[in-house]
Amino acid sequence: MDARLNYFASPTAGKIFKHIMSAGKVLKDSPLPAATQELVALRVSQINGCAVCIDMHTKEAAAAGETSVRLHLVAAWREATVFTEAERAALELAEDGTRVADAAGGVSDEVWAYAAKHYDEEQLTALVVLVSIMNMTNRLNVIAQQPAGDYEPGQFH
């Protein structure tokens, strides 16, 4: 499978991605736990069907010590017992923030309150920005049909 666009060869994409990568670095350095960041990035990518990001975030999480059991259960996190309450709150917020078109009103007050119970304002800010950036990057990859499977941990960091 060949991608429709070669983002790496595009001067415009290069300029844009420079800023996206800078934002990603700020998120990595934020007070939102790294494991939560990878789980959320993975779940958003699963919902959006972004194979490139699923490949990337699964491998990054595994390289950082995440267990295969938890990675395999992200897609069915509601029924899984391996996630903390805080992680569950983040995953629920990520799902609602990704599926805004499916629910009138977007993220409910209940989902927000559950997340706010586990994360402070700085962590919530990072979580919301992470969900937003992941949705954007998922769309960039899905629209251009970027092939997946070759990602190496640390490749874009």
Coordinates of N, CA and C in Angstrom, one line a residue:
M1 N 0.8 -1.2 0.0 CA 0.0 0.0 0.0 C 0.9 1.2 0.0
D2 N 0.6 2.2 -0.9 CA 1.3 3.4 -1.0 C 0.4 4.5 -0.4
A3 N 1.0 5.5 0.3 CA 0.3 6.6 0.8 C -0.1 7.5 -0.4
R4 N -1.2 8.2 -0.2 CA -1.6 9.2 -1.2 C -0.8 10.4 -1.3
L5 N -0.2 10.8 -0.1 CA 0.6 11.9 0.0 C 1.9 11.5 0.7
N6 N 3.0 12.2 0.3 CA 4.3 12.0 1.0 C 4.5 13.2 1.8
Y7 N 4.1 13.1 3.1 CA 4.3 14.3 4.0 C 5.7 14.6 4.2
F8 N 6.6 13.7 4.2 CA 8.0 13.9 4.4 C 8.7 14.7 3.3
A9 N 8.1 14.6 2.1 CA 8.7 15.4 1.0 C 8.0 16.7 0.7
S10 N 7.0 17.0 1.5 CA 6.3 18.3 1.3 C 6.8 19.4 2.1
P11 N 7.3 20.5 1.5 CA 7.7 21.6 2.3 C 6.6 22.2 3.2
T12 N 5.4 22.2 2.7 CA 4.3 22.7 3.6 C 4.1 21.8 4.8
A13 N 4.0 20.5 4.5 CA 3.8 19.6 5.6 C 5.0 19.6 6.6
G14 N 6.2 19.8 6.1 CA 7.3 19.8 7.0 C 7.2 21.0 7.9
K15 N 6.8 22.2 7.4 CA 6.7 23.3 8.3 C 5.6 23.1 9.3
I16 N 4.5 22.5 8.9 CA 3.4 22.3 9.8 C 3.8 21.2 10.9
F17 N 4.3 20.1 10.4 CA 4.7 19.0 11.4 C 5.7 19.5 12.4
K18 N 6.6 20.4 12.0 CA 7.6 20.9 13.0 C 6.8 21.5 14.2
H19 N 5.8 22.2 14.0 CA 5.0 22.7 15.1 C 4.2 21.7 15.8
I20 N 3.7 20.7 15.1 CA 2.9 19.6 15.7 C 3.9 18.8 16.6
M21 N 5.1 18.5 16.1 CA 6.1 17.8 16.9 C 6.5 18.6 18.2
S22 N 6.6 19.9 18.0 CA 6.9 20.7 19.2 C 5.8 20.6 20.2
A23 N 4.5 20.7 19.8 CA 3.4 20.5 20.7 C 3.4 19.1 21.3
G24 N 3.8 18.1 20.6 CA 3.9 16.8 21.1 C 4.9 16.7 22.2
K25 N 6.0 17.4 22.1 CA 7.1 17.4 23.1 C 6.6 18.1 24.4
V26 N 5.9 19.2 24.2 CA 5.3 19.8 25.4 C 4.4 18.9 26.1
L27 N 3.6 18.1 25.4 CA 2.7 17.2 26.0 C 3.4 16.1 26.7
K28 N 4.5 15.5 26.1 CA 5.3 14.5 26.7 C 5.9 15.0 28.1
D29 N 6.2 16.3 28.1 CA 6.8 16.8 29.3 C 5.8 17.3 30.3
S30 N 4.5 17.2 30.0 CA 3.4 17.7 30.9 C 3.2 16.8 32.1
P31 N 2.5 17.2 33.1 CA 2.2 16.4 34.3 C 1.2 15.3 34.1
L32 N 0.7 15.1 32.9 CA -0.2 14.0 32.6 C 0.7 12.7 32.5
P33 N 0.4 11.7 33.3 CA 1.3 10.5 33.3 C 1.5 9.9 31.9
A34 N 2.8 9.6 31.6 CA 3.1 9.0 30.3 C 2.3 7.8 29.9
A35 N 2.1 6.9 30.8 CA 1.3 5.7 30.5 C -0.1 6.1 30.1
T36 N -0.7 7.1 30.8 CA -2.0 7.6 30.4 C -2.0 8.2 29.0
Q37 N -1.0 9.0 28.7 CA -0.9 9.6 27.4 C -0.9 8.5 26.3
E38 N -0.1 7.4 26.5 CA -0.1 6.4 25.4 C -1.4 5.6 25.3
L39 N -2.0 5.4 26.4 CA -3.3 4.7 26.4 C -4.4 5.5 25.7
V40 N -4.4 6.8 26.0 CA -5.3 7.7 25.4 C -5.1 7.8 23.9
A41 N -3.8 8.0 23.5 CA -3.4 8.1 22.1 C -3.8 6.8 21.3
L42 N -3.6 5.7 22.0 CA -4.0 4.4 21.4 C -5.5 4.3 21.2
R43 N -6.3 4.7 22.2 CA -7.7 4.5 22.1 C -8.3 5.5 21.1
V44 N -7.9 6.7 21.1 CA -8.3 7.6 20.0 C -8.0 7.1 18.6
S45 N -6.8 6.6 18.5 CA -6.4 6.0 17.2 C -7.2 4.8 16.8
Q46 N -7.6 3.9 17.8 CA -8.5 2.8 17.5 C -9.8 3.3 17.0
I47 N -10.4 4.2 17.7 CA -11.7 4.7 17.3 C -11.7 5.3 15.9
N48 N -10.6 6.0 15.5 CA -10.5 6.6 14.2 C -10.0 5.7 13.1
G49 N -9.6 4.5 13.5 CA -9.1 3.5 12.5 C -7.7 4.0 11.9
C50 N -6.9 4.6 12.7 CA -5.6 5.1 12.2 C -4.5 4.0 12.5
A51 N -4.2 3.2 11.5 CA -3.3 2.1 11.7 C -1.9 2.6 12.0
V52 N -1.4 3.7 11.4 CA -0.1 4.2 11.7 C 0.0 4.6 13.2
C53 N -1.0 5.3 13.7 CA -0.9 5.7 15.1 C -1.1 4.5 16.1
I54 N -1.9 3.6 15.7 CA -2.1 2.4 16.5 C -0.7 1.7 16.6
D55 N -0.1 1.5 15.5 CA 1.3 0.9 15.4 C 2.2 1.7 16.3
M56 N 2.3 3.0 16.1 CA 3.2 3.8 16.9 C 3.0 3.8 18.4
H57 N 1.7 4.0 18.8 CA 1.5 4.1 20.2 C 1.5 2.8 20.9
T58 N 1.2 1.7 20.3 CA 1.3 0.4 20.9 C 2.8 0.1 21.1
K59 N 3.6 0.4 20.1 CA 5.1 0.1 20.3 C 5.7 1.1 21.3
E60 N 5.4 2.3 21.3 CA 5.9 3.3 22.2 C 5.5 2.9 23.7
A61 N 4.3 2.5 23.8 CA 3.8 2.1 25.2 C 4.6 0.8 25.6
A62 N 4.7 -0.2 24.7 CA 5.4 -1.4 25.1 C 6.9 -1.1 25.4
A63 N 7.5 -0.2 24.6 CA 8.9 0.1 24.9 C 9.1 0.8 26.2
A64 N 8.0 1.5 26.7 CA 8.1 2.2 28.0 C 7.7 1.3 29.1
G65 N 7.4 0.0 28.8 CA 7.1 -0.9 29.9 C 5.6 -1.3 30.1
E66 N 4.8 -0.8 29.2 CA 3.4 -1.2 29.3 C 3.2 -2.6 29.0
T67 N 2.3 -3.3 29.7 CA 2.1 -4.7 29.5 C 1.2 -5.0 28.2
S68 N 1.4 -6.2 27.7 CA 0.6 -6.6 26.5 C -0.8 -6.7 26.9
V69 N -1.1 -7.2 28.1 CA -2.5 -7.4 28.5 C -3.2 -6.1 28.5
R70 N -2.7 -5.0 29.0 CA -3.3 -3.7 29.1 C -3.4 -3.1 27.6
L71 N -2.4 -3.3 26.8 CA -2.5 -2.8 25.4 C -3.6 -3.5 24.7
H72 N -3.7 -4.8 24.8 CA -4.8 -5.6 24.1 C -6.2 -5.2 24.6
L73 N -6.3 -4.8 25.9 CA -7.6 -4.5 26.4 C -8.0 -3.0 26.3
V74 N -7.2 -2.2 25.7 CA -7.6 -0.8 25.6 C -8.9 -0.6 24.8
A75 N -9.1 -1.4 23.8 CA -10.3 -1.3 22.9 C -11.5 -1.7 23.7
A76 N -11.4 -2.5 24.8 CA -12.5 -2.9 25.6 C -12.3 -2.5 27.0
W77 N -11.8 -1.3 27.3 CA -11.4 -0.9 28.6 C -12.5 -0.9 29.6
R78 N -13.8 -0.7 29.2 CA -14.9 -0.7 30.1 C -15.1 -2.0 30.9
E79 N -14.8 -3.1 30.2 CA -15.0 -4.4 30.8 C -13.7 -4.9 31.4
A80 N -12.6 -4.2 31.2 CA -11.3 -4.7 31.7 C -11.1 -4.2 33.2
T81 N -10.4 -5.0 33.9 CA -10.1 -4.7 35.3 C -8.7 -4.2 35.5
V82 N -7.9 -4.0 34.4 CA -6.5 -3.7 34.5 C -6.2 -2.2 34.5
F83 N -7.2 -1.4 34.4 CA -7.0 0.1 34.4 C -7.4 0.7 35.7
T84 N -6.6 1.8 36.1 CA -6.9 2.5 37.3 C -8.2 3.4 37.0
E85 N -8.8 3.9 38.1 CA -9.9 4.8 37.9 C -9.5 6.0 37.2
A86 N -8.3 6.5 37.4 CA -7.9 7.7 36.7 C -7.7 7.4 35.2
E87 N -7.2 6.3 34.9 CA -7.0 5.9 33.5 C -8.4 5.7 32.8
R88 N -9.3 5.1 33.5 CA -10.7 4.9 33.0 C -11.3 6.3 32.7
A89 N -11.1 7.2 33.6 CA -11.7 8.6 33.4 C -11.0 9.2 32.2
A90 N -9.7 9.1 32.0 CA -9.1 9.6 30.8 C -9.5 9.0 29.5
L91 N -9.7 7.6 29.6 CA -10.2 6.9 28.4 C -11.6 7.3 28.0
E92 N -12.4 7.5 29.0 CA -13.8 7.9 28.7 C -13.9 9.3 28.2
L93 N -13.1 10.2 28.7 CA -13.0 11.6 28.2 C -12.5 11.6 26.7
A94 N -11.5 10.7 26.5 CA -10.9 10.6 25.1 C -11.9 10.1 24.2
E95 N -12.7 9.1 24.6 CA -13.8 8.6 23.7 C -14.8 9.7 23.4
D96 N -15.3 10.3 24.4 CA -16.3 11.4 24.2 C -15.8 12.5 23.4
G97 N -14.5 12.9 23.6 CA -13.9 14.0 22.9 C -13.6 13.6 21.4
T98 N -13.5 12.3 21.2 CA -13.3 11.9 19.8 C -14.6 11.7 19.0
R99 N -15.6 11.3 19.7 CA -16.9 11.1 19.1 C -17.9 12.3 19.3
V100 N -17.4 13.5 19.2 CA -18.2 14.6 19.5 C -19.4 14.7 18.5
A101 N -19.2 14.2 17.3 CA -20.3 14.3 16.3 C -21.3 13.3 16.6
D102 N -21.0 12.3 17.4 CA -22.0 11.2 17.7 C -22.9 11.5 18.8
A103 N -22.6 12.5 19.6 CA -23.4 12.9 20.8 C -23.6 14.4 20.8
A104 N -24.8 14.8 20.8 CA -25.1 16.2 20.8 C -24.6 16.8 22.2
G105 N -23.9 17.9 22.1 CA -23.4 18.5 23.3 C -21.9 18.0 23.6
G106 N -21.4 17.1 22.9 CA -20.0 16.7 23.1 C -19.8 16.0 24.4
V107 N -18.7 16.3 25.1 CA -18.4 15.7 26.4 C -19.4 16.1 27.5
S108 N -20.0 15.2 28.1 CA -21.0 15.4 29.1 C -20.4 16.0 30.4
D109 N -21.2 16.7 31.2 CA -20.7 17.2 32.5 C -20.3 16.0 33.4
E110 N -20.9 14.9 33.3 CA -20.6 13.7 34.1 C -19.2 13.2 33.8
V111 N -18.9 13.1 32.5 CA -17.6 12.6 32.0 C -16.5 13.6 32.4
W112 N -16.8 14.9 32.3 CA -15.8 15.9 32.7 C -15.6 15.8 34.2
A113 N -16.6 15.7 35.0 CA -16.5 15.7 36.4 C -15.7 14.5 36.9
Y114 N -15.9 13.4 36.2 CA -15.2 12.1 36.5 C -13.7 12.3 36.2
A115 N -13.4 12.9 35.1 CA -12.0 13.2 34.8 C -11.4 14.2 35.8
A116 N -12.1 15.3 36.1 CA -11.7 16.3 37.0 C -11.4 15.8 38.4
K117 N -12.1 14.7 38.7 CA -11.9 14.1 40.0 C -10.5 13.4 40.2
H118 N -9.9 13.1 39.0 CA -8.6 12.4 39.0 C -7.5 13.2 38.5
Y119 N -7.7 14.3 37.8 CA -6.7 15.1 37.2 C -6.9 16.6 37.6
D120 N -5.7 17.2 37.8 CA -5.8 18.7 38.1 C -6.0 19.4 36.8
E121 N -6.1 20.8 36.9 CA -6.4 21.6 35.7 C -5.3 21.4 34.6
E122 N -4.0 21.4 35.0 CA -2.9 21.3 34.1 C -2.9 19.9 33.4
Q123 N -3.2 18.9 34.1 CA -3.3 17.5 33.5 C -4.5 17.5 32.6
L124 N -5.7 18.1 33.0 CA -6.8 18.1 32.1 C -6.5 18.9 30.8
T125 N -5.8 19.9 30.9 CA -5.5 20.7 29.7 C -4.6 19.8 28.8
A126 N -3.6 19.1 29.4 CA -2.8 18.3 28.5 C -3.7 17.1 27.9
L127 N -4.6 16.6 28.7 CA -5.4 15.5 28.2 C -6.3 16.0 27.0
V128 N -6.9 17.2 27.2 CA -7.8 17.7 26.1 C -6.9 18.0 24.8
V129 N -5.8 18.6 25.0 CA -4.9 18.9 23.9 C -4.4 17.6 23.2
L130 N -4.1 16.6 24.0 CA -3.7 15.3 23.5 C -4.8 14.7 22.6
V131 N -6.0 14.7 23.1 CA -7.1 14.1 22.4 C -7.3 14.9 21.1
S132 N -7.2 16.2 21.1 CA -7.4 17.0 19.9 C -6.3 16.8 18.9
I133 N -5.0 16.7 19.4 CA -3.9 16.5 18.4 C -4.0 15.1 17.8
M134 N -4.4 14.1 18.7 CA -4.5 12.7 18.1 C -5.6 12.7 17.1
N135 N -6.7 13.3 17.3 CA -7.7 13.3 16.3 C -7.2 13.9 15.0
M136 N -6.5 15.0 15.1 CA -5.9 15.7 13.9 C -5.0 14.7 13.2
T137 N -4.0 14.2 13.9 CA -3.0 13.3 13.3 C -3.7 12.1 12.7
N138 N -4.6 11.5 13.4 CA -5.3 10.4 12.8 C -6.0 10.7 11.5
R139 N -6.6 11.8 11.4 CA -7.2 12.2 10.2 C -6.2 12.5 9.1
L140 N -5.1 13.1 9.4 CA -4.0 13.3 8.4 C -3.6 11.9 7.8
N141 N -3.4 10.9 8.7 CA -3.0 9.6 8.2 C -4.0 8.8 7.5
V142 N -5.3 8.9 8.0 CA -6.4 8.1 7.4 C -6.7 8.7 6.0
I143 N -6.8 10.0 5.9 CA -7.1 10.6 4.6 C -6.0 10.3 3.6
A144 N -4.8 10.3 4.0 CA -3.7 10.0 3.0 C -3.3 8.5 2.9
Q145 N -4.0 7.7 3.7 CA -3.8 6.2 3.7 C -2.4 5.9 3.9
Q146 N -1.8 6.4 5.0 CA -0.5 6.1 5.4 C -0.4 4.6 5.8
P147 N 0.6 3.9 5.2 CA 0.7 2.5 5.6 C 1.3 2.3 7.0
A148 N 1.0 1.2 7.7 CA 1.5 1.0 9.0 C 2.3 -0.3 9.1
G149 N 3.0 -0.4 10.2 CA 3.7 -1.6 10.5 C 5.2 -1.5 10.7
D150 N 5.8 -0.4 10.1 CA 7.2 -0.2 10.1 C 7.8 0.7 11.2
Y151 N 6.9 1.2 12.1 CA 7.3 2.2 13.1 C 8.3 1.5 14.1
E152 N 9.3 2.3 14.4 CA 10.3 1.9 15.4 C 10.2 2.8 16.6
P153 N 10.1 2.3 17.9 CA 10.0 3.2 19.0 C 11.0 4.3 19.0
G154 N 10.6 5.5 19.3 CA 11.5 6.6 19.4 C 11.7 7.3 18.0
Q155 N 11.2 6.8 17.0 CA 11.4 7.3 15.6 C 11.1 8.7 15.4
F156 N 10.0 9.2 16.1 CA 9.7 10.6 15.9 C 9.9 11.5 17.1
H157 N 10.7 11.0 18.1 CA 10.9 11.7 19.3 C 12.4 12.2 19.4

